[in-house]
Tab-separated table of C-alpha atoms and ligand atoms in Angstrom:
chain	number	residue	atom	x	y	z
L	198	MET	CA	-14.010	-7.321	33.836
L	199	ASN	CA	-14.817	-8.175	30.225
L	200	TRP	CA	-12.282	-7.987	27.383
L	201	ILE	CA	-13.599	-4.727	25.955
L	202	ASP	CA	-13.347	-2.967	29.327
L	203	LYS	CA	-9.842	-4.334	29.767
L	204	ASP	CA	-9.017	-3.069	26.270
L	205	LYS	CA	-10.299	0.386	27.170
L	206	ASN	CA	-8.241	0.374	30.346
L	207	THR	CA	-5.014	-0.392	28.621
L	208	ILE	CA	-4.952	0.240	24.857
L	209	TRP	CA	-4.677	3.209	22.520
L	210	HIS	CA	-5.947	2.226	19.043
L	211	PRO	CA	-4.662	3.712	15.748
L	212	PHE	CA	-6.648	6.364	13.819
L	213	THR	CA	-9.319	6.294	16.536
L	214	PRO	CA	-10.577	9.051	18.832
L	215	LEU	CA	-10.491	8.068	22.513
L	216	GLU	CA	-14.041	9.316	23.102
L	217	GLY	CA	-17.347	9.089	21.286
L	218	VAL	CA	-16.711	6.026	19.204
L	219	ASP	CA	-18.278	2.575	19.267
L	220	ASP	CA	-16.478	-0.167	21.174
L	221	PRO	CA	-14.077	-2.219	19.093
L	222	LEU	CA	-15.250	-5.685	18.092
L	223	LEU	CA	-13.466	-8.572	19.743
L	224	ILE	CA	-12.184	-10.970	17.110
L	225	THR	CA	-11.466	-14.437	18.395
L	226	LYS	CA	-10.439	-16.127	15.163
L	227	ALA	CA	-10.367	-15.672	11.424
L	228	ASP	CA	-10.478	-18.052	8.501
L	229	GLY	CA	-10.686	-17.438	4.787
L	230	VAL	CA	-12.593	-14.252	4.115
L	231	TYR	CA	-14.263	-14.238	7.552
L	232	LEU	CA	-13.476	-12.541	10.857
L	233	HIS	CA	-15.222	-14.258	13.766
L	234	THR	CA	-16.357	-12.175	16.749
L	235	ASP	CA	-16.642	-13.453	20.309
L	236	ASP	CA	-20.435	-13.284	20.064
L	237	GLY	CA	-20.580	-15.525	17.015
L	238	ARG	CA	-20.733	-13.080	14.098
L	239	LYS	CA	-18.942	-13.850	10.826
L	240	ILE	CA	-17.769	-10.672	9.130
L	241	ILE	CA	-16.544	-10.557	5.513
L	242	ASP	CA	-13.141	-8.856	5.473
L	243	ALA	CA	-13.666	-6.933	2.207
L	244	ILE	CA	-10.618	-4.718	2.836
L	245	SER	CA	-8.179	-7.529	3.596
L	246	SER	CA	-7.521	-6.118	7.086
L	247	TRP	CA	-6.019	-2.841	5.839
L	248	TRP	CA	-4.996	-4.235	2.459
L	249	VAL	CA	-2.570	-6.866	3.729
L	250	ASN	CA	-4.335	-10.192	3.376
L	251	LEU	CA	-3.961	-11.961	0.016
L	252	HIS	CA	-4.982	-15.584	0.472
L	253	GLY	CA	-7.545	-15.430	3.257
L	254	HIS	CA	-7.024	-15.567	7.003
L	255	GLY	CA	-5.394	-18.505	8.746
L	256	HIS	CA	-4.167	-20.090	5.518
L	257	PRO	CA	-2.955	-23.563	6.556
L	258	TYR	CA	-0.004	-23.575	4.134
L	259	ILE	CA	1.376	-20.279	5.469
L	260	ALA	CA	0.593	-21.256	9.078
L	261	ASP	CA	2.401	-24.606	8.760
L	262	ARG	CA	5.472	-23.065	7.159
L	263	VAL	CA	5.709	-20.327	9.820
L	264	CYS	CA	5.202	-22.890	12.578
L	265	GLN	CA	7.988	-25.070	11.183
L	266	GLN	CA	10.298	-22.069	10.840
L	267	ALA	CA	9.583	-20.964	14.421
L	268	LYS	CA	10.951	-24.290	15.635
L	269	THR	CA	14.045	-24.024	13.399
L	270	LEU	CA	15.206	-20.399	13.461
L	271	GLU	CA	12.922	-17.694	14.789
L	272	HIS	CA	15.333	-14.787	14.477
L	273	VAL	CA	18.957	-13.813	14.085
L	274	VAL	CA	20.771	-10.493	13.713
L	275	PHE	CA	20.997	-9.718	9.969
L	276	ALA	CA	24.329	-7.898	9.945
L	277	GLY	CA	27.157	-10.400	9.644
L	278	PHE	CA	24.638	-13.268	9.440
L	279	THR	CA	22.177	-14.512	6.864
L	280	HIS	CA	19.581	-17.283	6.490
L	281	GLN	CA	17.800	-19.304	3.850
L	282	PRO	CA	14.315	-17.731	4.198
L	283	ALA	CA	15.738	-14.268	3.407
L	284	ILE	CA	17.859	-15.541	0.517
L	285	THR	CA	14.995	-17.528	-0.988
L	286	LEU	CA	12.659	-14.554	-0.646
L	287	ALA	CA	15.153	-12.235	-2.351
L	288	GLU	CA	15.417	-14.711	-5.235
L	289	ASN	CA	11.646	-15.098	-5.403
L	290	LEU	CA	11.068	-11.341	-5.448
L	291	LEU	CA	13.784	-10.609	-8.016
L	292	SER	CA	12.254	-13.260	-10.278
L	293	ILE	CA	8.980	-11.313	-10.467
L	294	LEU	CA	10.031	-7.680	-9.939
L	295	PRO	CA	10.833	-5.506	-12.988
L	296	GLU	CA	14.014	-6.818	-14.628
L	297	ASN	CA	16.137	-3.810	-13.727
L	298	GLN	CA	15.838	-4.579	-9.996
L	299	SER	CA	18.945	-6.274	-8.637
L	300	LYS	CA	19.092	-6.114	-4.817
L	301	ILE	CA	16.712	-6.536	-1.892
L	302	PHE	CA	17.010	-4.515	1.334
L	303	TYR	CA	14.842	-5.684	4.229
L	304	SER	CA	13.031	-3.712	6.916
L	305	ASP	CA	9.799	-4.369	8.778
L	306	ASN	CA	6.826	-2.349	7.501
L	307	GLY	CA	5.625	-0.133	4.669
L	308	SER	CA	6.760	3.143	6.196
L	309	THR	CA	10.261	1.826	6.794
L	310	ALA	CA	10.382	0.436	3.237
L	311	VAL	CA	9.744	4.012	2.026
L	312	GLU	CA	12.140	5.582	4.576
L	313	VAL	CA	14.845	3.226	3.306
L	314	ALA	CA	14.081	4.184	-0.300
L	315	LEU	CA	14.395	7.893	0.494
L	316	LYS	CA	17.612	7.465	2.469
L	317	MET	CA	19.016	5.219	-0.267
L	318	ALA	CA	18.281	7.963	-2.809
L	319	PHE	CA	19.672	10.812	-0.693
L	320	GLN	CA	22.877	8.962	0.114
L	321	PHE	CA	23.218	7.917	-3.531
L	322	TRP	CA	23.909	11.575	-4.323
L	323	PHE	CA	25.813	12.227	-1.079
L	324	ASN	CA	28.265	9.417	-1.829
L	325	GLN	CA	29.011	11.120	-5.162
L	326	ASN	CA	29.314	14.617	-3.677
L	327	LYS	CA	26.419	15.792	-5.824
L	328	ASP	CA	24.157	18.495	-4.509
L	329	LYS	CA	20.788	16.939	-5.249
L	330	LYS	CA	18.437	17.157	-2.282
L	331	ARG	CA	14.938	18.042	-3.474
L	332	VAL	CA	12.083	15.571	-3.777
L	333	ILE	CA	9.051	15.687	-6.052
L	334	ALA	CA	5.871	13.895	-5.003
L	335	ILE	CA	2.278	13.813	-6.217
L	336	ASP	CA	-0.513	15.751	-4.556
L	337	GLY	CA	-2.651	13.435	-2.410
L	338	ALA	CA	0.202	10.981	-1.847
L	339	TYR	CA	0.349	8.684	1.161
L	340	HIS	CA	3.657	6.979	1.899
L	341	GLY	CA	3.404	6.168	5.603
L	342	ASP	CA	3.255	7.667	9.088
L	343	THR	CA	6.913	8.219	10.019
L	344	PHE	CA	8.502	11.655	9.595
L	345	GLY	CA	10.251	10.974	6.304
L	346	THR	CA	7.193	9.374	4.794
L	347	MET	CA	4.885	12.089	6.141
L	348	SER	CA	7.230	14.630	4.535
L	349	VAL	CA	6.727	13.154	1.070
L	350	GLY	CA	2.992	12.642	1.613
L	351	GLU	CA	0.126	15.064	1.321
L	352	ARG	CA	-0.003	17.777	3.962
L	353	GLY	CA	-3.430	17.840	5.565
L	354	ASP	CA	-5.299	17.288	8.798
L	355	PHE	CA	-3.395	14.053	9.437
L	356	THR	CA	-0.011	15.795	9.368
L	357	LYS	CA	-0.962	19.236	10.715
L	358	PRO	CA	0.649	18.893	14.197
L	359	PHE	CA	3.883	17.714	12.582
L	360	VAL	CA	4.293	20.067	9.627
L	361	PRO	CA	6.977	22.176	11.388
L	362	PHE	CA	9.114	19.044	11.608
L	363	LEU	CA	8.760	17.803	8.030
L	364	PHE	CA	11.249	18.477	5.226
L	365	ASN	CA	10.143	20.441	2.176
L	366	VAL	CA	8.871	18.595	-0.860
L	367	ASP	CA	7.566	19.883	-4.206
L	368	TYR	CA	4.248	18.517	-5.415
L	369	ILE	CA	2.774	18.142	-8.852
L	370	ASP	CA	-1.014	18.066	-9.122
L	371	PHE	CA	-2.739	14.719	-9.176
L	372	PRO	CA	-2.748	13.781	-12.875
L	373	GLN	CA	-6.468	13.230	-13.297
L	374	SER	CA	-7.694	12.731	-16.820
L	375	GLY	CA	-7.658	15.931	-18.826
L	376	MET	CA	-4.909	17.412	-16.632
L	377	GLU	CA	-2.016	15.431	-18.104
L	378	GLU	CA	-0.389	18.211	-20.115
L	379	LEU	CA	-0.551	20.618	-17.197
L	380	VAL	CA	1.000	18.096	-14.802
L	381	ILE	CA	3.803	17.285	-17.238
L	382	GLN	CA	4.557	21.002	-17.537
L	383	GLN	CA	4.597	21.393	-13.722
L	384	PHE	CA	6.952	18.444	-13.495
L	385	LYS	CA	9.282	19.868	-16.153
L	386	ASP	CA	9.360	23.231	-14.376
L	387	LEU	CA	10.216	21.653	-11.021
L	388	ILE	CA	12.844	19.317	-12.343
L	389	LYS	CA	14.781	21.620	-14.666
L	390	THR	CA	16.944	23.053	-11.858
L	391	ASN	CA	18.800	19.703	-11.793
L	392	ASP	CA	18.959	19.584	-7.986
L	393	VAL	CA	16.154	17.032	-7.600
L	394	ALA	CA	17.259	13.840	-5.850
L	395	ALA	CA	14.130	11.721	-6.228
L	396	PHE	CA	10.604	11.483	-7.589
L	397	ILE	CA	8.322	9.316	-5.431
L	398	PHE	CA	4.879	8.059	-6.397
L	399	GLU	CA	2.212	5.442	-5.813
L	400	PRO	CA	2.089	3.929	-9.293
L	401	LEU	CA	-1.293	4.091	-11.087
L	402	ILE	CA	-3.414	4.346	-7.951
L	403	GLN	CA	-3.170	6.414	-4.783
L	404	GLY	CA	-4.546	4.356	-1.901
L	405	ALA	CA	-5.159	6.381	1.231
L	406	SER	CA	-6.261	9.527	-0.621
L	407	GLY	CA	-9.216	7.604	-2.022
L	408	MET	CA	-8.150	4.909	-4.496
L	409	ARG	CA	-7.519	7.589	-7.122
L	410	ILE	CA	-6.477	6.121	-10.458
L	411	TYR	CA	-4.295	7.671	-13.160
L	412	GLU	CA	-2.837	6.596	-16.475
L	413	ALA	CA	0.268	4.427	-16.888
L	414	LYS	CA	1.086	6.424	-20.028
L	415	LEU	CA	1.362	9.643	-18.024
L	416	LEU	CA	3.589	8.049	-15.375
L	417	ASP	CA	5.759	6.589	-18.130
L	418	GLU	CA	6.260	10.099	-19.464
L	419	LEU	CA	7.123	11.508	-16.026
L	420	ILE	CA	9.689	8.758	-15.461
L	421	ALA	CA	11.213	9.448	-18.889
L	422	ILE	CA	11.583	13.136	-17.983
L	423	ALA	CA	13.054	12.224	-14.581
L	424	ARG	CA	15.616	9.980	-16.314
L	425	LYS	CA	16.755	12.840	-18.508
L	426	HIS	CA	17.469	14.899	-15.396
L	427	ASP	CA	19.182	12.142	-13.413
L	428	VAL	CA	16.379	11.849	-10.878
L	429	ILE	CA	15.834	8.606	-8.974
L	430	CYS	CA	12.317	7.236	-9.433
L	431	ILE	CA	10.809	5.536	-6.386
L	432	ALA	CA	7.669	3.442	-6.857
L	433	ASP	CA	5.821	2.942	-3.583
L	434	GLU	CA	4.130	-0.387	-4.306
L	435	VAL	CA	3.312	-1.031	-0.646
L	436	MET	CA	-0.394	-1.249	-1.531
L	437	THR	CA	-0.259	-2.124	-5.248
L	438	GLY	CA	2.215	-5.009	-5.022
L	439	PHE	CA	1.383	-8.704	-5.367
L	440	GLY	CA	-1.502	-8.608	-7.806
L	441	ARG	CA	-3.757	-5.875	-6.469
L	442	THR	CA	-3.917	-3.944	-9.744
L	443	GLY	CA	-4.419	-7.066	-11.877
L	444	GLU	CA	-0.702	-7.458	-12.655
L	445	LEU	CA	1.855	-8.651	-10.093
L	446	PHE	CA	3.081	-5.064	-9.703
L	447	ALA	CA	1.617	-1.775	-10.902
L	448	SER	CA	5.059	-1.109	-12.424
L	449	ASP	CA	4.350	-3.981	-14.819
L	450	TYR	CA	2.021	-1.579	-16.666
L	451	LEU	CA	4.960	0.788	-17.264
L	452	ASN	CA	7.527	0.779	-20.055
L	453	ASN	CA	9.939	2.894	-18.004
L	454	LYS	CA	10.724	0.985	-14.822
L	455	PRO	CA	11.374	2.692	-11.483
L	456	ASP	CA	14.863	2.628	-9.933
L	457	ILE	CA	13.612	1.717	-6.465
L	458	LEU	CA	10.495	-0.200	-5.383
L	459	CYS	CA	8.930	-0.330	-1.913
L	460	LEU	CA	6.946	-3.392	-0.835
L	461	SER	CA	5.108	-4.436	2.313
L	462	LYS	CA	1.398	-5.037	3.130
L	463	GLY	CA	0.626	-8.131	0.991
L	464	ILE	CA	4.185	-9.442	1.011
L	465	THR	CA	3.670	-11.941	3.831
L	466	GLY	CA	0.141	-12.720	2.672
L	467	GLY	CA	-0.965	-10.553	5.577
L	468	THR	CA	0.495	-12.822	8.234
L	469	MET	CA	3.349	-10.757	9.658
L	470	ALA	CA	5.104	-7.435	9.299
L	471	LEU	CA	7.854	-7.132	6.695
L	472	GLY	CA	9.180	-4.350	4.484
L	473	VAL	CA	11.276	-4.603	1.337
L	474	THR	CA	13.072	-1.957	-0.692
L	475	SER	CA	14.538	-3.167	-3.970
L	476	CYS	CA	16.939	-1.238	-6.179
L	477	THR	CA	18.875	-1.381	-9.422
L	478	GLU	CA	22.555	-2.078	-9.940
L	479	GLU	CA	23.069	1.642	-10.753
L	480	ILE	CA	21.923	2.582	-7.249
L	481	ILE	CA	23.956	0.036	-5.363
L	482	LYS	CA	27.053	0.766	-7.459
L	483	VAL	CA	27.826	3.997	-5.575
L	484	TYR	CA	27.684	2.108	-2.288
L	485	ARG	CA	30.282	-0.439	-3.382
L	486	SER	CA	33.230	0.540	-1.221
L	487	SER	CA	35.096	-0.810	1.775
L	488	ASN	CA	34.790	2.626	3.365
L	489	LEU	CA	32.252	2.258	6.188
L	490	LYS	CA	31.197	5.864	5.677
L	491	LYS	CA	29.946	5.012	2.189
L	492	ALA	CA	27.948	2.025	3.448
L	493	PHE	CA	24.210	2.266	3.928
L	494	LEU	CA	24.055	2.596	7.715
L	495	HIS	CA	20.453	1.676	8.293
L	496	GLY	CA	18.824	-1.317	9.937
L	497	HIS	CA	16.124	-2.507	12.319
L	498	SER	CA	16.181	-5.065	15.106
L	499	PHE	CA	13.836	-7.269	13.132
L	500	THR	CA	15.370	-6.724	9.684
L	501	ALA	CA	14.615	-9.808	7.562
L	502	ASN	CA	12.965	-11.706	10.388
L	503	PRO	CA	13.050	-15.387	9.325
L	504	LEU	CA	9.409	-15.987	10.300
L	505	ALA	CA	8.244	-13.035	8.193
L	506	CYS	CA	10.448	-14.106	5.277
L	507	THR	CA	9.046	-17.626	5.525
L	508	ALA	CA	5.471	-16.344	5.538
L	509	SER	CA	6.400	-14.324	2.429
L	510	ASN	CA	7.877	-17.333	0.666
L	511	ALA	CA	4.734	-19.322	1.425
L	512	SER	CA	2.551	-16.441	0.227
L	513	TYR	CA	4.673	-16.239	-2.944
L	514	ASP	CA	4.082	-19.945	-3.655
L	515	LEU	CA	0.328	-19.415	-3.314
L	516	LEU	CA	0.358	-16.212	-5.376
L	517	MET	CA	2.146	-17.847	-8.306
L	518	LYS	CA	-0.335	-20.729	-8.527
L	519	PRO	CA	-2.552	-20.588	-11.637
L	520	GLU	CA	-5.660	-20.703	-9.384
L	521	CYS	CA	-4.582	-17.525	-7.631
L	522	GLN	CA	-3.730	-15.732	-10.871
L	523	ALA	CA	-7.114	-16.799	-12.278
L	524	SER	CA	-8.805	-15.487	-9.161
L	525	ILE	CA	-7.167	-12.078	-9.560
L	526	LYS	CA	-8.537	-11.962	-13.134
L	527	ARG	CA	-11.952	-13.144	-11.928
L	528	ILE	CA	-12.247	-10.473	-9.213
L	529	SER	CA	-11.004	-7.804	-11.647
L	530	ARG	CA	-13.689	-8.811	-14.175
L	531	LEU	CA	-16.463	-8.849	-11.564
L	532	ASN	CA	-15.379	-5.399	-10.363
L	533	GLN	CA	-15.480	-4.081	-13.937
L	534	ASP	CA	-18.961	-5.523	-14.460
L	535	PHE	CA	-20.146	-3.899	-11.237
L	536	VAL	CA	-18.685	-0.553	-12.305
L	537	GLN	CA	-20.430	-0.820	-15.693
L	538	LYS	CA	-23.716	-1.715	-14.059
L	539	ASN	CA	-23.667	1.222	-11.632
L	540	VAL	CA	-21.751	3.870	-13.517
L	541	SER	CA	-24.747	6.095	-14.192
L	542	ARG	CA	-26.180	6.131	-10.666
L	543	PRO	CA	-26.853	9.779	-9.815
L	544	ALA	CA	-25.857	9.220	-6.161
L	545	LEU	CA	-22.314	8.461	-7.306
L	546	ARG	CA	-19.742	11.110	-8.079
L	547	GLU	CA	-17.561	8.366	-9.496
L	548	ILE	CA	-17.176	4.603	-9.487
L	549	ARG	CA	-13.889	3.115	-10.641
L	550	SER	CA	-11.824	-0.031	-10.506
L	551	LEU	CA	-8.281	-1.142	-11.164
L	552	GLY	CA	-7.767	-4.892	-10.945
L	553	THR	CA	-9.047	-6.234	-7.638
L	554	ILE	CA	-9.552	-2.730	-6.191
L	555	MET	CA	-12.861	-0.932	-6.638
L	556	ALA	CA	-13.947	2.427	-5.196
L	557	LEU	CA	-17.225	4.352	-5.063
L	558	GLU	CA	-17.307	8.038	-4.309
L	559	PHE	CA	-20.694	9.356	-3.210
L	560	GLU	CA	-22.109	12.771	-3.980
L	561	THR	CA	-22.232	14.910	-0.868
L	562	THR	CA	-23.444	18.428	-0.407
L	563	ASN	CA	-20.921	19.157	2.344
L	564	ASP	CA	-17.476	17.898	3.308
L	565	SER	CA	-16.050	15.271	0.977
L	566	SER	CA	-12.816	14.734	2.905
L	567	TYR	CA	-11.854	11.884	5.228
L	568	PHE	CA	-13.731	13.790	7.912
L	569	SER	CA	-17.001	13.704	5.981
L	570	GLU	CA	-20.015	12.877	8.133
L	571	MET	CA	-20.981	10.241	5.591
L	572	ARG	CA	-18.478	7.882	7.149
L	573	ASN	CA	-20.718	7.631	10.213
L	574	VAL	CA	-23.513	6.295	8.038
L	575	LEU	CA	-21.467	4.074	5.758
L	576	TYR	CA	-19.379	2.167	8.294
L	577	PRO	CA	-22.255	0.881	10.474
L	578	PHE	CA	-24.502	0.215	7.456
L	579	PHE	CA	-22.120	-2.430	6.126
L	580	LEU	CA	-20.941	-3.720	9.484
L	581	GLU	CA	-24.546	-4.465	10.444
L	582	LYS	CA	-24.653	-6.657	7.351
L	583	ASN	CA	-21.461	-8.363	8.538
L	584	ILE	CA	-19.290	-6.750	5.882
L	585	LEU	CA	-16.157	-4.845	6.849
L	586	LEU	CA	-15.620	-1.729	4.735
L	587	ARG	CA	-13.653	1.197	6.163
L	588	PRO	CA	-14.886	4.313	4.358
L	589	LEU	CA	-12.533	7.169	3.543
L	590	GLY	CA	-14.998	9.986	4.170
L	591	ASN	CA	-17.636	9.846	1.446
L	592	LEU	CA	-15.900	6.988	-0.328
L	593	ILE	CA	-15.956	3.229	0.080
L	594	TYR	CA	-13.686	0.711	-1.549
L	595	ILE	CA	-13.123	-2.997	-1.636
L	596	ILE	CA	-9.747	-4.725	-1.825
L	597	PRO	CA	-10.624	-8.314	-0.981
L	598	PRO	CA	-8.472	-11.395	-0.357
L	599	TYR	CA	-8.083	-13.339	-3.621
L	600	ILE	CA	-9.823	-16.408	-2.176
L	601	ILE	CA	-13.139	-14.532	-1.936
L	602	THR	CA	-15.767	-16.546	-3.828
L	603	ASP	CA	-18.171	-15.111	-6.408
L	604	GLU	CA	-20.947	-15.668	-3.905
L	605	GLN	CA	-19.176	-13.747	-1.121
L	606	LEU	CA	-18.244	-10.934	-3.487
L	607	LEU	CA	-21.845	-10.790	-4.714
L	608	LYS	CA	-22.968	-10.375	-1.134
L	609	VAL	CA	-20.710	-7.318	-0.833
L	610	TYR	CA	-21.922	-5.913	-4.168
L	611	GLU	CA	-25.556	-6.425	-3.159
L	612	ALA	CA	-25.034	-4.579	0.105
L	613	ILE	CA	-23.450	-1.694	-1.797
L	614	GLU	CA	-26.398	-1.579	-4.212
L	615	GLU	CA	-28.767	-1.691	-1.291
L	616	PHE	CA	-27.006	1.337	0.159
L	617	LEU	CA	-27.162	3.121	-3.206
L	618	ASP	CA	-30.913	2.464	-3.292
L	619	THR	CA	-31.316	4.344	0.003
L	620	LEU	CA	-29.836	7.525	-1.497
F	294	LIG	C1	0.068	1.494	3.890
F	294	LIG	C2	1.009	2.216	3.013
F	294	LIG	C3	2.264	2.642	3.485
F	294	LIG	C4	2.687	2.472	4.931
F	294	LIG	O1	2.795	1.146	5.283
F	294	LIG	P1	2.735	0.758	6.848
F	294	LIG	O2	3.102	-0.691	6.888
F	294	LIG	O3	1.326	1.008	7.273
F	294	LIG	O4	3.711	1.616	7.551
F	294	LIG	C5	3.099	3.271	2.592
F	294	LIG	N1	2.741	3.482	1.314
F	294	LIG	C6	1.568	3.079	0.824
F	294	LIG	C7	1.246	3.316	-0.606
F	294	LIG	C8	0.642	2.448	1.659
F	294	LIG	O5	-0.549	2.077	1.181
């Protein structure tokens, strides 16, 4: 039996119907920007394997460090014990996170990083006997696939079977340009009851709902209002962290810094799973007690796994190199040029970029959701050209590894223009 048949016999893939879809491609190795298939194709990974890869696949520096660590300390329980990779990573992160951040809490993926943030915020008020339980989120939000994170995300076809089990959240409209005043008013109306525990948002750009961009100035204002009402601000930087938006964190564009930040995806350079939730001294203050019932009673088997922390420390070293920072600027500039060049194409509803992320939304006469038929045209069109783009309905985006060369990026741009020419 071949590998694909064995796969079909045994595996249930994420976000994939079990019938009526093409076979998965068998990837045998990956290096740099390329995924290699068993039949010899080289596919450009223009979406960094679901937004996680920063420095290209199989980076020798990360691989060597992880290999070394595996022979030294592969894992240890993180309650009552600690280790150098986790301590070094906490120091590394705190040196680049907004200055108000003072502690690092580890978990093992993006959803858990957000779950931890929410629980941290809820218990913050619980520990003080304050009746603040409501949450405000932004329409179109995506914060993960667990129940807590689905609760604070957009309700739609993805969450429909689970809605009866989700907790209630209040949403403000997505603050698209021209809507700012309205959204601020909605926010003020929701928050004035003073029983709001937390405001959670994807800063500056919503990923899963279609790389939708909004102004830092508006978010700054919302955070200022939240402050006035004693509301904890949670920035979900799971996608935006580590240079994606052109700065190290999207929060770097803000004057008012969030109280809690959630990190994952790029943190290990895309090598392993790790989640981080950072918080300010004000948050952790109400947990400072020898009473076990005031402690934050949350953890995972693989909390702060030393291999994942080591991969993150290696990725951090690479990220902070001037070459990498220059590359982020270079990709951002090329994206901007491409947007300028194609902005008036009639086939496009919108083309936009923020740092290394660029998105194109196509005009469609029918459904423009994730379930748009256009996906079935877009995905194979690019894959046949050996470029991996995973459309969100009638929208495609790129979020490439920073090591992508001008030439490789040009190849992606050319394929996109070729598609535009067919419309
Ligand atoms: C991907 C993502 C998550 C969830 O992370 P997982 O590791 O997939 O659980 C949460 N928030 C944002 C903004 C994301 O992009």
